[in-house]
């Protein structure tokens, strides 16, 4: 790779980091935070994924020495995926959605943990993961969407005191739809797509 190409990639990575920081700040400020947290569906399926995306962008300019140090802890991306999965499941618990809206400490934990302990580990782990590990992560995402969708749709009682029952059921419907779409995409890639199976960096 030439010096000019390297400088261009470095500049693009720094721009991504600034975009990530700007997105993170915008999501935390009341003009955007209030309407997103007013709906259970927007809270879980828009605000939280955008916070994770901010974390993905923030680590884009991470220098190679730091990436190498993290790689010693994150062999094949396994530990990073486990950390991201744990944090993701934690913030899908109805009680945590309530706490994030009602309690300042929980809001701070959400705005810190999702970018830094979910988005950033995913960004650093995905390139290092092999085909099997990536497939397991995608299948678990599909299964989680179906499980939570069924739970929110079928439960006759409100699971969050902050949100009404119809909002909860709407979230369940959207999660089931997401699970169906992800299933079709994965099946389509397996049947007709071109999936590259290669060894990632150690």
Coordinates of C-alpha atoms in Angstrom, one line a residue:
X1 CA 0.0 0.0 0.0
X2 CA 1.4 3.4 -1.0
X3 CA 2.0 6.3 1.3
X4 CA -0.8 8.3 -0.2
X5 CA -3.3 5.5 0.1
X6 CA -2.3 5.0 3.7
X7 CA -2.7 8.7 4.5
X8 CA -6.2 8.6 2.8
X9 CA -7.3 5.6 4.9
X10 CA -5.9 7.3 8.1
X11 CA -7.8 10.5 7.3
X12 CA -11.0 8.6 6.6
X13 CA -10.6 6.7 9.9
X14 CA -10.2 9.9 11.8
X15 CA -13.3 11.4 10.1
X16 CA -15.2 8.2 11.2
X17 CA -14.1 8.8 14.8
X18 CA -15.3 12.4 14.7
X19 CA -18.7 11.2 13.3
X20 CA -18.9 8.6 16.0
X21 CA -18.3 11.2 18.7
X22 CA -20.8 13.6 17.1
X23 CA -23.4 10.8 16.9
X24 CA -22.8 9.8 20.5
X25 CA -23.2 13.4 21.7
X26 CA -26.4 13.9 19.6
X27 CA -28.0 10.8 21.0
X28 CA -27.3 11.9 24.6
X29 CA -28.7 15.4 24.2
X30 CA -32.4 16.0 25.0
X31 CA -33.7 17.0 21.5
X32 CA -32.9 13.5 20.1
X33 CA -32.8 11.5 23.3
X34 CA -36.3 12.4 24.5
X35 CA -38.3 11.3 21.4
X36 CA -36.2 8.1 21.0
X37 CA -36.8 7.1 24.6
X38 CA -40.5 8.0 24.5
X39 CA -41.1 4.8 22.5
X40 CA -40.0 1.3 23.6
X41 CA -39.5 0.3 19.9
X42 CA -37.3 3.4 19.1
X43 CA -35.5 3.0 22.4
X44 CA -34.4 -0.6 21.7
X45 CA -34.2 -0.7 17.9
X46 CA -33.0 2.8 17.0
X47 CA -31.2 4.5 19.9
X48 CA -29.3 1.5 21.1
X49 CA -28.1 0.3 17.6
X50 CA -27.0 3.9 16.9
X51 CA -25.0 4.0 20.1
X52 CA -23.3 0.8 19.1
X53 CA -22.6 2.3 15.7
X54 CA -21.0 5.3 17.4
X55 CA -18.7 2.8 19.2
X56 CA -17.8 1.2 15.8
X57 CA -16.8 4.5 14.3
X58 CA -14.9 5.6 17.4
X59 CA -12.4 2.8 17.2
X60 CA -11.8 3.2 13.4
X61 CA -8.5 5.2 13.9
X62 CA -7.2 2.9 16.6
X63 CA -3.4 2.5 15.8
X64 CA -2.0 -0.9 14.9
X65 CA 0.0 -1.3 18.1
X66 CA -3.1 -0.9 20.2
X67 CA -5.0 -3.3 17.9
X68 CA -2.2 -5.9 18.4
X69 CA -2.3 -5.5 22.2
X70 CA -6.1 -6.1 22.1
X71 CA -5.7 -9.0 19.7
X72 CA -3.7 -10.9 22.4
X73 CA -6.7 -10.8 24.6
X74 CA -9.2 -11.2 21.8
X75 CA -8.0 -14.3 20.1
X76 CA -10.1 -14.9 16.9
X77 CA -12.6 -12.3 18.2
X78 CA -14.1 -14.7 20.7
X79 CA -13.8 -12.6 23.8
X80 CA -15.0 -9.5 22.0
X81 CA -18.1 -11.3 20.8
X82 CA -18.8 -12.7 24.2
X83 CA -18.5 -9.2 25.8
X84 CA -20.7 -7.6 23.2
X85 CA -23.3 -10.4 23.5
X86 CA -23.5 -10.0 27.2
X87 CA -23.9 -6.2 27.1
X88 CA -26.5 -6.5 24.3
X89 CA -28.6 -9.0 26.2
X90 CA -28.3 -6.9 29.4
X91 CA -29.9 -3.9 27.7
X92 CA -32.7 -5.9 26.2
X93 CA -34.0 -6.9 29.7
X94 CA -37.2 -4.9 30.3
X95 CA -36.1 -3.8 33.8
X96 CA -32.9 -2.2 32.3
X97 CA -35.0 -0.3 29.8
X98 CA -37.0 1.2 32.7
X99 CA -33.9 2.0 34.7
X100 CA -32.2 3.7 31.7
X101 CA -35.1 6.1 31.4
X102 CA -35.8 6.6 35.1
X103 CA -32.4 6.5 36.8
X104 CA -29.4 8.7 35.9
X105 CA -26.8 6.0 36.8
X106 CA -28.5 3.6 34.4
X107 CA -28.6 6.1 31.7
X108 CA -24.9 6.8 32.1
X109 CA -24.2 3.1 32.1
X110 CA -26.2 2.7 28.9
X111 CA -24.5 5.6 27.1
X112 CA -21.1 4.3 28.1
X113 CA -21.4 0.5 27.9
X114 CA -23.2 0.2 24.5
X115 CA -20.6 2.2 22.5
X116 CA -17.5 1.0 24.4
X117 CA -18.4 -2.5 25.4
X118 CA -20.7 -3.5 22.5
X119 CA -20.0 -1.5 19.4
X120 CA -16.2 -1.2 19.8
X121 CA -15.7 -4.9 20.6
X122 CA -17.8 -5.9 17.6
X123 CA -15.8 -3.7 15.3
X124 CA -12.5 -5.1 16.5
X125 CA -13.7 -8.7 16.6
X126 CA -15.5 -9.1 13.3
X127 CA -12.4 -9.0 11.1
X128 CA -10.6 -11.5 13.3
X129 CA -13.5 -14.0 13.5
X130 CA -13.8 -17.0 11.3
X131 CA -16.8 -18.2 9.3
X132 CA -18.2 -20.4 12.0
X133 CA -18.0 -17.8 14.8
X134 CA -19.6 -15.2 12.5
X135 CA -22.4 -17.7 11.7
X136 CA -23.0 -18.4 15.3
X137 CA -23.3 -14.7 16.1
X138 CA -25.8 -14.2 13.2
X139 CA -27.8 -17.2 14.2
X140 CA -27.9 -16.0 17.8
X141 CA -29.1 -12.6 16.7
X142 CA -31.9 -14.3 14.7
X143 CA -32.9 -16.5 17.7
X144 CA -32.8 -13.5 20.1
X145 CA -35.1 -11.5 17.8
X146 CA -37.6 -14.3 17.7
X147 CA -37.4 -15.1 21.5
X148 CA -37.8 -11.5 22.5
X149 CA -40.4 -10.8 19.8
X150 CA -42.6 -13.7 21.0
X151 CA -42.1 -12.6 24.7
X152 CA -43.1 -9.0 24.1
X153 CA -46.0 -9.9 21.8
X154 CA -47.5 -12.8 23.8
X155 CA -47.2 -11.5 27.4
X156 CA -50.5 -10.0 28.5
X157 CA -48.9 -7.7 31.1
X158 CA -46.6 -4.7 30.8
X159 CA -43.0 -5.7 31.3
X160 CA -41.8 -2.1 31.5
X161 CA -43.5 0.4 33.7
X162 CA -42.4 3.2 31.5
X163 CA -44.1 2.0 28.3
X164 CA -47.7 1.0 27.5
X165 CA -48.8 -2.5 26.5
X166 CA -49.5 -1.5 22.9
X167 CA -45.9 -0.2 22.6
X168 CA -44.6 -3.4 24.0
X169 CA -46.6 -5.5 21.6
X170 CA -45.5 -3.3 18.7
X171 CA -41.9 -3.9 19.6
X172 CA -42.7 -7.6 19.6
X173 CA -44.1 -7.5 16.1
X174 CA -41.0 -5.5 14.8
X175 CA -38.6 -8.0 16.5
X176 CA -40.4 -10.9 14.9
X177 CA -40.2 -9.2 11.5
X178 CA -36.5 -8.5 12.0
X179 CA -35.9 -12.1 12.9
X180 CA -37.7 -13.2 9.7
X181 CA -35.8 -10.8 7.5
X182 CA -32.5 -11.9 9.0
X183 CA -33.4 -15.5 8.5
X184 CA -34.2 -14.9 4.8
X185 CA -31.0 -12.9 4.3
X186 CA -28.8 -15.6 5.9
X187 CA -30.6 -18.4 4.0
X188 CA -30.3 -16.4 0.7
X189 CA -26.6 -15.9 1.3
X190 CA -26.1 -19.6 2.0
X191 CA -28.1 -20.7 -1.1
X192 CA -27.3 -18.1 -3.7
X193 CA -24.7 -15.8 -2.3
X194 CA -21.0 -15.9 -2.4
X195 CA -19.8 -16.5 1.2
X196 CA -16.1 -16.4 1.7
X197 CA -14.7 -18.9 4.1
X198 CA -11.1 -18.0 5.0
X199 CA -8.8 -17.9 7.9
X200 CA -8.9 -14.6 9.7
X201 CA -5.8 -13.1 11.3
X202 CA -4.7 -14.9 14.4

